[in-house]
PDB file of N, CA and C in Angstrom:
ATOM      1  N   LEU Q 152      49.953  81.693 108.377  1.00 61.00           N
ATOM      2  CA  LEU Q 152      49.547  80.322 108.644  1.00 61.00           C
ATOM      3  C   LEU Q 152      48.280  80.308 109.501  1.00 61.00           C
ATOM      4  N   PRO Q 153      47.392  79.383 109.242  1.00 87.00           N
ATOM      5  CA  PRO Q 153      46.269  79.207 110.164  1.00 87.00           C
ATOM      6  C   PRO Q 153      46.807  78.793 111.533  1.00 87.00           C
ATOM      7  N   ILE Q 154      46.037  79.057 112.571  1.00 91.00           N
ATOM      8  CA  ILE Q 154      46.511  78.777 113.935  1.00 91.00           C
ATOM      9  C   ILE Q 154      46.880  77.304 114.114  1.00 91.00           C
ATOM     10  N   SER Q 155      46.125  76.391 113.516  1.00 93.00           N
ATOM     11  CA  SER Q 155      46.443  74.969 113.687  1.00 93.00           C
ATOM     12  C   SER Q 155      47.812  74.644 113.101  1.00 93.00           C
ATOM     13  N   ALA Q 156      48.098  75.133 111.919  1.00 94.00           N
ATOM     14  CA  ALA Q 156      49.388  74.878 111.283  1.00 94.00           C
ATOM     15  C   ALA Q 156      50.522  75.550 112.051  1.00 94.00           C
ATOM     16  N   ALA Q 157      50.277  76.752 112.542  1.00 95.00           N
ATOM     17  CA  ALA Q 157      51.300  77.471 113.296  1.00 95.00           C
ATOM     18  C   ALA Q 157      51.643  76.736 114.587  1.00 95.00           C
ATOM     19  N   LEU Q 158      50.635  76.200 115.277  1.00 96.00           N
ATOM     20  CA  LEU Q 158      50.894  75.466 116.512  1.00 96.00           C
ATOM     21  C   LEU Q 158      51.566  74.125 116.243  1.00 96.00           C
ATOM     22  N   GLU Q 159      51.189  73.466 115.164  1.00 97.00           N
ATOM     23  CA  GLU Q 159      51.876  72.228 114.783  1.00 97.00           C
ATOM     24  C   GLU Q 159      53.349  72.513 114.496  1.00 97.00           C
ATOM     25  N   ASP Q 160      53.625  73.638 113.857  1.00 96.00           N
ATOM     26  CA  ASP Q 160      55.001  74.037 113.576  1.00 96.00           C
ATOM     27  C   ASP Q 160      55.775  74.267 114.871  1.00 96.00           C
ATOM     28  N   LEU Q 161      55.141  74.955 115.832  1.00 96.00           N
ATOM     29  CA  LEU Q 161      55.792  75.183 117.127  1.00 96.00           C
ATOM     30  C   LEU Q 161      56.092  73.856 117.813  1.00 96.00           C
ATOM     31  N   ALA Q 162      55.134  72.943 117.793  1.00 97.00           N
ATOM     32  CA  ALA Q 162      55.320  71.637 118.420  1.00 97.00           C
ATOM     33  C   ALA Q 162      56.464  70.870 117.765  1.00 97.00           C
ATOM     34  N   ALA Q 163      56.596  70.985 116.462  1.00 97.00           N
ATOM     35  CA  ALA Q 163      57.657  70.278 115.741  1.00 97.00           C
ATOM     36  C   ALA Q 163      59.033  70.876 116.019  1.00 97.00           C
ATOM     37  N   ARG Q 164      59.091  72.171 116.243  1.00 97.00           N
ATOM     38  CA  ARG Q 164      60.377  72.847 116.422  1.00 97.00           C
ATOM     39  C   ARG Q 164      60.881  72.889 117.857  1.00 97.00           C
ATOM     40  N   HIS Q 165      59.998  72.693 118.825  1.00 97.00           N
ATOM     41  CA  HIS Q 165      60.395  72.802 120.229  1.00 97.00           C
ATOM     42  C   HIS Q 165      60.220  71.455 120.928  1.00 97.00           C
ATOM     43  N   ALA Q 166      61.325  70.901 121.406  1.00 96.00           N
ATOM     44  CA  ALA Q 166      61.291  69.602 122.076  1.00 96.00           C
ATOM     45  C   ALA Q 166      60.476  69.630 123.358  1.00 96.00           C
ATOM     46  N   CYS Q 167      60.278  70.803 123.935  1.00 97.00           N
ATOM     47  CA  CYS Q 167      59.521  70.910 125.180  1.00 97.00           C
ATOM     48  C   CYS Q 167      58.013  70.807 124.955  1.00 97.00           C
ATOM     49  N   VAL Q 168      57.579  70.756 123.703  1.00 98.00           N
ATOM     50  CA  VAL Q 168      56.153  70.632 123.389  1.00 98.00           C
ATOM     51  C   VAL Q 168      55.888  69.210 122.902  1.00 98.00           C
ATOM     52  N   LEU Q 169      54.991  68.514 123.591  1.00 97.00           N
ATOM     53  CA  LEU Q 169      54.660  67.139 123.217  1.00 97.00           C
ATOM     54  C   LEU Q 169      53.753  67.097 122.002  1.00 97.00           C
ATOM     55  N   ASP Q 170      52.739  67.962 121.978  1.00 96.00           N
ATOM     56  CA  ASP Q 170      51.865  68.035 120.810  1.00 96.00           C
ATOM     57  C   ASP Q 170      50.990  69.277 120.858  1.00 96.00           C
ATOM     58  N   ALA Q 171      50.401  69.555 119.716  1.00 97.00           N
ATOM     59  CA  ALA Q 171      49.424  70.634 119.587  1.00 97.00           C
ATOM     60  C   ALA Q 171      48.067  69.962 119.433  1.00 97.00           C
ATOM     61  N   ARG Q 172      47.064  70.499 120.112  1.00 96.00           N
ATOM     62  CA  ARG Q 172      45.743  69.863 120.071  1.00 96.00           C
ATOM     63  C   ARG Q 172      44.646  70.912 120.071  1.00 96.00           C
ATOM     64  N   GLY Q 173      43.440  70.457 119.799  1.00 96.00           N
ATOM     65  CA  GLY Q 173      42.285  71.337 119.855  1.00 96.00           C
ATOM     66  C   GLY Q 173      41.582  71.474 118.525  1.00 96.00           C
ATOM     67  N   ARG Q 174      40.539  72.284 118.535  1.00 93.00           N
ATOM     68  CA  ARG Q 174      39.743  72.549 117.334  1.00 93.00           C
ATOM     69  C   ARG Q 174      39.377  74.023 117.290  1.00 93.00           C
ATOM     70  N   GLY Q 175      39.206  74.510 116.080  1.00 90.00           N
ATOM     71  CA  GLY Q 175      38.798  75.908 115.934  1.00 90.00           C
ATOM     72  C   GLY Q 175      39.787  76.830 116.606  1.00 90.00           C
ATOM     73  N   LEU Q 176      39.268  77.757 117.391  1.00 89.00           N
ATOM     74  CA  LEU Q 176      40.138  78.681 118.114  1.00 89.00           C
ATOM     75  C   LEU Q 176      40.422  78.228 119.543  1.00 89.00           C
ATOM     76  N   LEU Q 177      39.939  77.080 119.946  1.00 95.00           N
ATOM     77  CA  LEU Q 177      40.269  76.537 121.265  1.00 95.00           C
ATOM     78  C   LEU Q 177      41.380  75.517 121.064  1.00 95.00           C
ATOM     79  N   ARG Q 178      42.608  75.930 121.362  1.00 96.00           N
ATOM     80  CA  ARG Q 178      43.805  75.143 121.073  1.00 96.00           C
ATOM     81  C   ARG Q 178      44.655  74.988 122.311  1.00 96.00           C
ATOM     82  N   GLY Q 179      45.594  74.083 122.239  1.00 97.00           N
ATOM     83  CA  GLY Q 179      46.516  73.894 123.346  1.00 97.00           C
ATOM     84  C   GLY Q 179      47.833  73.320 122.892  1.00 97.00           C
ATOM     85  N   LEU Q 180      48.858  73.601 123.683  1.00 98.00           N
ATOM     86  CA  LEU Q 180      50.183  73.021 123.487  1.00 98.00           C
ATOM     87  C   LEU Q 180      50.517  72.229 124.738  1.00 98.00           C
ATOM     88  N   ALA Q 181      50.634  70.905 124.597  1.00 98.00           N
ATOM     89  CA  ALA Q 181      50.980  70.044 125.726  1.00 98.00           C
ATOM     90  C   ALA Q 181      52.481  70.132 125.973  1.00 98.00           C
ATOM     91  N   LEU Q 182      52.845  70.469 127.211  1.00 98.00           N
ATOM     92  CA  LEU Q 182      54.245  70.655 127.566  1.00 98.00           C
ATOM     93  C   LEU Q 182      54.836  69.379 128.155  1.00 98.00           C
ATOM     94  N   ALA Q 183      56.118  69.190 127.949  1.00 97.00           N
ATOM     95  CA  ALA Q 183      56.829  68.027 128.481  1.00 97.00           C
ATOM     96  C   ALA Q 183      56.837  68.079 130.009  1.00 97.00           C
ATOM     97  N   ASP Q 184      57.071  66.918 130.618  1.00 95.00           N
ATOM     98  CA  ASP Q 184      57.034  66.792 132.073  1.00 95.00           C
ATOM     99  C   ASP Q 184      58.043  67.680 132.798  1.00 95.00           C
ATOM    100  N   ASP Q 185      59.187  67.946 132.187  1.00 96.00           N
ATOM    101  CA  ASP Q 185      60.218  68.728 132.866  1.00 96.00           C
ATOM    102  C   ASP Q 185      60.017  70.231 132.757  1.00 96.00           C
ATOM    103  N   VAL Q 186      59.006  70.672 132.008  1.00 97.00           N
ATOM    104  CA  VAL Q 186      58.720  72.100 131.869  1.00 97.00           C
ATOM    105  C   VAL Q 186      57.818  72.535 133.011  1.00 97.00           C
ATOM    106  N   ASP Q 187      58.150  73.647 133.637  1.00 97.00           N
ATOM    107  CA  ASP Q 187      57.319  74.212 134.698  1.00 97.00           C
ATOM    108  C   ASP Q 187      56.196  75.004 134.028  1.00 97.00           C
ATOM    109  N   ALA Q 188      55.037  74.368 133.906  1.00 96.00           N
ATOM    110  CA  ALA Q 188      53.919  74.964 133.168  1.00 96.00           C
ATOM    111  C   ALA Q 188      53.445  76.267 133.809  1.00 96.00           C
ATOM    112  N   MET Q 189      53.392  76.315 135.132  1.00 96.00           N
ATOM    113  CA  MET Q 189      52.930  77.521 135.812  1.00 96.00           C
ATOM    114  C   MET Q 189      53.909  78.671 135.605  1.00 96.00           C
ATOM    115  N   ALA Q 190      55.193  78.399 135.696  1.00 97.00           N
ATOM    116  CA  ALA Q 190      56.198  79.441 135.461  1.00 97.00           C
ATOM    117  C   ALA Q 190      56.158  79.907 134.003  1.00 97.00           C
ATOM    118  N   THR Q 191      55.914  78.967 133.087  1.00 97.00           N
ATOM    119  CA  THR Q 191      55.777  79.314 131.671  1.00 97.00           C
ATOM    120  C   THR Q 191      54.575  80.230 131.478  1.00 97.00           C
ATOM    121  N   LEU Q 192      53.465  79.887 132.112  1.00 97.00           N
ATOM    122  CA  LEU Q 192      52.262  80.707 132.026  1.00 97.00           C
ATOM    123  C   LEU Q 192      52.526  82.114 132.558  1.00 97.00           C
ATOM    124  N   HIS Q 193      53.197  82.220 133.697  1.00 97.00           N
ATOM    125  CA  HIS Q 193      53.496  83.534 134.275  1.00 97.00           C
ATOM    126  C   HIS Q 193      54.433  84.339 133.373  1.00 97.00           C
ATOM    127  N   ALA Q 194      55.406  83.677 132.765  1.00 97.00           N
ATOM    128  CA  ALA Q 194      56.323  84.370 131.856  1.00 97.00           C
ATOM    129  C   ALA Q 194      55.578  84.897 130.632  1.00 97.00           C
ATOM    130  N   LEU Q 195      54.649  84.096 130.113  1.00 97.00           N
ATOM    131  CA  LEU Q 195      53.853  84.552 128.963  1.00 97.00           C
ATOM    132  C   LEU Q 195      52.987  85.739 129.357  1.00 97.00           C
ATOM    133  N   ARG Q 196      52.395  85.683 130.520  1.00 96.00           N
ATOM    134  CA  ARG Q 196      51.565  86.803 130.990  1.00 96.00           C
ATOM    135  C   ARG Q 196      52.405  88.059 131.177  1.00 96.00           C
ATOM    136  N   SER Q 197      53.634  87.891 131.679  1.00 96.00           N
ATOM    137  CA  SER Q 197      54.528  89.043 131.835  1.00 96.00           C
ATOM    138  C   SER Q 197      54.889  89.653 130.491  1.00 96.00           C
ATOM    139  N   SER Q 198      54.821  88.852 129.446  1.00 95.00           N
ATOM    140  CA  SER Q 198      55.106  89.336 128.090  1.00 95.00           C
ATOM    141  C   SER Q 198      53.869  89.916 127.416  1.00 95.00           C
ATOM    142  N   GLY Q 199      52.749  89.933 128.137  1.00 94.00           N
ATOM    143  CA  GLY Q 199      51.535  90.538 127.602  1.00 94.00           C
ATOM    144  C   GLY Q 199      50.573  89.568 126.945  1.00 94.00           C
ATOM    145  N   LEU Q 200      50.803  88.267 127.116  1.00 95.00           N
ATOM    146  CA  LEU Q 200      49.956  87.268 126.480  1.00 95.00           C
ATOM    147  C   LEU Q 200      49.147  86.547 127.547  1.00 95.00           C
ATOM    148  N   LEU Q 201      47.834  86.648 127.461  1.00 95.00           N
ATOM    149  CA  LEU Q 201      46.955  86.050 128.465  1.00 95.00           C
ATOM    150  C   LEU Q 201      46.510  84.669 128.004  1.00 95.00           C
ATOM    151  N   LEU Q 202      47.125  83.642 128.586  1.00 96.00           N
ATOM    152  CA  LEU Q 202      46.758  82.254 128.321  1.00 96.00           C
ATOM    153  C   LEU Q 202      46.339  81.624 129.645  1.00 96.00           C
ATOM    154  N   THR Q 203      45.831  80.403 129.574  1.00 96.00           N
ATOM    155  CA  THR Q 203      45.480  79.649 130.769  1.00 96.00           C
ATOM    156  C   THR Q 203      46.094  78.258 130.656  1.00 96.00           C
ATOM    157  N   LEU Q 204      45.943  77.479 131.718  1.00 97.00           N
ATOM    158  CA  LEU Q 204      46.408  76.095 131.715  1.00 97.00           C
ATOM    159  C   LEU Q 204      45.216  75.160 131.713  1.00 97.00           C
ATOM    160  N   ALA Q 205      45.353  74.055 131.032  1.00 95.00           N
ATOM    161  CA  ALA Q 205      44.342  72.998 131.035  1.00 95.00           C
ATOM    162  C   ALA Q 205      45.032  71.723 131.495  1.00 95.00           C
ATOM    163  N   GLY Q 206      44.468  71.071 132.478  1.00 93.00           N
ATOM    164  CA  GLY Q 206      45.036  69.813 132.943  1.00 93.00           C
ATOM    165  C   GLY Q 206      46.390  69.942 133.606  1.00 93.00           C
ATOM    166  N   GLY Q 207      46.821  71.136 133.907  1.00 92.00           N
ATOM    167  CA  GLY Q 207      48.080  71.347 134.603  1.00 92.00           C
ATOM    168  C   GLY Q 207      49.319  71.388 133.743  1.00 92.00           C
ATOM    169  N   PHE Q 208      49.221  70.969 132.464  1.00 96.00           N
ATOM    170  CA  PHE Q 208      50.428  70.968 131.633  1.00 96.00           C
ATOM    171  C   PHE Q 208      50.170  71.385 130.185  1.00 96.00           C
ATOM    172  N   VAL Q 209      48.967  71.807 129.869  1.00 97.00           N
ATOM    173  CA  VAL Q 209      48.647  72.233 128.499  1.00 97.00           C
ATOM    174  C   VAL Q 209      48.408  73.733 128.496  1.00 97.00           C
ATOM    175  N   LEU Q 210      49.197  74.445 127.697  1.00 97.00           N
ATOM    176  CA  LEU Q 210      48.944  75.880 127.519  1.00 97.00           C
ATOM    177  C   LEU Q 210      47.698  76.027 126.666  1.00 97.00           C
ATOM    178  N   ARG Q 211      46.656  76.576 127.248  1.00 97.00           N
ATOM    179  CA  ARG Q 211      45.395  76.754 126.522  1.00 97.00           C
ATOM    180  C   ARG Q 211      45.421  78.088 125.795  1.00 97.00           C
ATOM    181  N   ILE Q 212      45.198  78.017 124.503  1.00 96.00           N
ATOM    182  CA  ILE Q 212      45.189  79.190 123.637  1.00 96.00           C
ATOM    183  C   ILE Q 212      43.762  79.345 123.133  1.00 96.00           C
ATOM    184  N   SER Q 213      43.097  80.405 123.566  1.00 94.00           N
ATOM    185  CA  SER Q 213      41.696  80.593 123.203  1.00 94.00           C
ATOM    186  C   SER Q 213      41.437  82.062 122.866  1.00 94.00           C
ATOM    187  N   PRO Q 214      41.894  82.490 121.697  1.00 94.00           N
ATOM    188  CA  PRO Q 214      41.707  83.887 121.314  1.00 94.00           C
ATOM    189  C   PRO Q 214      40.235  84.190 121.025  1.00 94.00           C
ATOM    190  N   PRO Q 215      39.863  85.464 121.083  1.00 93.00           N
ATOM    191  CA  PRO Q 215      38.483  85.831 120.772  1.00 93.00           C
ATOM    192  C   PRO Q 215      38.178  85.607 119.294  1.00 93.00           C
ATOM    193  N   LEU Q 216      36.913  85.489 118.977  1.00 93.00           N
ATOM    194  CA  LEU Q 216      36.510  85.255 117.587  1.00 93.00           C
ATOM    195  C   LEU Q 216      36.930  86.380 116.647  1.00 93.00           C
ATOM    196  N   ASN Q 217      37.091  87.581 117.181  1.00 94.00           N
ATOM    197  CA  ASN Q 217      37.446  88.717 116.325  1.00 94.00           C
ATOM    198  C   ASN Q 217      38.957  88.993 116.304  1.00 94.00           C
ATOM    199  N   VAL Q 218      39.763  87.998 116.666  1.00 93.00           N
ATOM    200  CA  VAL Q 218      41.213  88.173 116.632  1.00 93.00           C
ATOM    201  C   VAL Q 218      41.667  88.336 115.183  1.00 93.00           C
ATOM    202  N   THR Q 219      42.641  89.220 114.986  1.00 94.00           N
ATOM    203  CA  THR Q 219      43.167  89.448 113.643  1.00 94.00           C
ATOM    204  C   THR Q 219      44.365  88.526 113.391  1.00 94.00           C
ATOM    205  N   PRO Q 220      44.670  88.270 112.140  1.00 93.00           N
ATOM    206  CA  PRO Q 220      45.874  87.469 111.840  1.00 93.00           C
ATOM    207  C   PRO Q 220      47.143  88.091 112.423  1.00 93.00           C
ATOM    208  N   GLU Q 221      47.219  89.401 112.427  1.00 95.00           N
ATOM    209  CA  GLU Q 221      48.394  90.081 112.978  1.00 95.00           C
ATOM    210  C   GLU Q 221      48.503  89.839 114.487  1.00 95.00           C
ATOM    211  N   GLU Q 222      47.374  89.861 115.180  1.00 95.00           N
ATOM    212  CA  GLU Q 222      47.381  89.603 116.621  1.00 95.00           C
ATOM    213  C   GLU Q 222      47.777  88.158 116.917  1.00 95.00           C
ATOM    214  N   LEU Q 223      47.274  87.235 116.112  1.00 94.00           N
ATOM    215  CA  LEU Q 223      47.679  85.829 116.275  1.00 94.00           C
ATOM    216  C   LEU Q 223      49.175  85.667 116.056  1.00 94.00           C
ATOM    217  N   ASP Q 224      49.686  86.287 115.003  1.00 94.00           N
ATOM    218  CA  ASP Q 224      51.124  86.201 114.716  1.00 94.00           C
ATOM    219  C   ASP Q 224      51.945  86.767 115.869  1.00 94.00           C
ATOM    220  N   GLU Q 225      51.500  87.890 116.421  1.00 96.00           N
ATOM    221  CA  GLU Q 225      52.215  88.510 117.536  1.00 96.00           C
ATOM    222  C   GLU Q 225      52.220  87.590 118.759  1.00 96.00           C
ATOM    223  N   GLY Q 226      51.069  87.019 119.081  1.00 95.00           N
ATOM    224  CA  GLY Q 226      50.979  86.121 120.226  1.00 95.00           C
ATOM    225  C   GLY Q 226      51.798  84.863 120.034  1.00 95.00           C
ATOM    226  N   LEU Q 227      51.743  84.290 118.851  1.00 96.00           N
ATOM    227  CA  LEU Q 227      52.511  83.068 118.581  1.00 96.00           C
ATOM    228  C   LEU Q 227      54.011  83.338 118.597  1.00 96.00           C
ATOM    229  N   ALA Q 228      54.426  84.535 118.211  1.00 96.00           N
ATOM    230  CA  ALA Q 228      55.848  84.897 118.278  1.00 96.00           C
ATOM    231  C   ALA Q 228      56.309  84.950 119.735  1.00 96.00           C
ATOM    232  N   ILE Q 229      55.451  85.430 120.622  1.00 97.00           N
ATOM    233  CA  ILE Q 229      55.782  85.470 122.050  1.00 97.00           C
ATOM    234  C   ILE Q 229      55.930  84.045 122.586  1.00 97.00           C
ATOM    235  N   VAL Q 230      54.996  83.174 122.232  1.00 97.00           N
ATOM    236  CA  VAL Q 230      55.058  81.776 122.664  1.00 97.00           C
ATOM    237  C   VAL Q 230      56.312  81.108 122.103  1.00 97.00           C
ATOM    238  N   ASP Q 231      56.596  81.334 120.842  1.00 97.00           N
ATOM    239  CA  ASP Q 231      57.766  80.753 120.188  1.00 97.00           C
ATOM    240  C   ASP Q 231      59.047  81.147 120.910  1.00 97.00           C
ATOM    241  N   ALA Q 232      59.185  82.426 121.228  1.00 97.00           N
ATOM    242  CA  ALA Q 232      60.395  82.906 121.898  1.00 97.00           C
ATOM    243  C   ALA Q 232      60.556  82.267 123.274  1.00 97.00           C
ATOM    244  N   LEU Q 233      59.468  82.115 124.011  1.00 97.00           N
ATOM    245  CA  LEU Q 233      59.569  81.533 125.337  1.00 97.00           C
ATOM    246  C   LEU Q 233      59.866  80.034 125.282  1.00 97.00           C
ATOM    247  N   LEU Q 234      59.289  79.351 124.313  1.00 97.00           N
ATOM    248  CA  LEU Q 234      59.506  77.908 124.202  1.00 97.00           C
ATOM    249  C   LEU Q 234      60.931  77.560 123.792  1.00 97.00           C
ATOM    250  N   ALA Q 235      61.667  78.520 123.277  1.00 96.00           N
ATOM    251  CA  ALA Q 235      63.067  78.278 122.927  1.00 96.00           C
ATOM    252  C   ALA Q 235      63.890  77.957 124.174  1.00 96.00           C
ATOM    253  N   ASP Q 236      63.471  78.487 125.325  1.00 95.00           N
ATOM    254  CA  ASP Q 236      64.158  78.223 126.595  1.00 95.00           C
ATOM    255  C   ASP Q 236      63.134  78.349 127.727  1.00 95.00           C
ATOM    256  N   PRO Q 237      62.256  77.359 127.871  1.00 96.00           N
ATOM    257  CA  PRO Q 237      61.187  77.465 128.855  1.00 96.00           C
ATOM    258  C   PRO Q 237      61.695  77.231 130.282  1.00 96.00           C
ATOM    259  N   PRO Q 238      60.962  77.740 131.261  1.00 95.00           N
ATOM    260  CA  PRO Q 238      61.326  77.460 132.664  1.00 95.00           C
ATOM    261  C   PRO Q 238      61.212  75.945 132.924  1.00 95.00           C
ATOM    262  N   ARG Q 239      62.177  75.412 133.616  1.00 95.00           N
ATOM    263  CA  ARG Q 239      62.196  73.969 133.922  1.00 95.00           C
ATOM    264  C   ARG Q 239      61.862  73.748 135.394  1.00 95.00           C
ATOM    265  N   LYS Q 240      61.317  72.600 135.708  1.00 92.00           N
ATOM    266  CA  LYS Q 240      60.929  72.279 137.074  1.00 92.00           C
ATOM    267  C   LYS Q 240      62.137  72.168 138.003  1.00 92.00           C
ATOM    268  N   ASP Q 241      63.243  71.661 137.508  1.00 84.00           N
ATOM    269  CA  ASP Q 241      64.403  71.448 138.355  1.00 84.00           C
ATOM    270  C   ASP Q 241      65.319  72.663 138.456  1.00 84.00           C
ATOM    271  N   ALA Q 242      64.980  73.736 137.774  1.00 64.00           N
ATOM    272  CA  ALA Q 242      65.859  74.921 137.777  1.00 64.00           C
ATOM    273  C   ALA Q 242      65.535  75.865 138.907  1.00 64.00           C
TER     274      ALA Q 242
END
């Protein structure tokens, strides 16, 4: 799947994601208010995926131009697994 379709799929399958946004390879997943975005970011980094935050609640996904489809699939699988049970603010 192209990255846009893959992120839309993640947003549709995970209630903790409000929407997928962006253009080209600069993408983001807006997280729900009850998700601890910083803890989510740290968990992703611990899994080997280097992402950043935009606006305090959007996981910014900005792979390099030479990223391979296999690398994208691997990274999106890591995000998918974490979004199944993301860190919550009240936990």
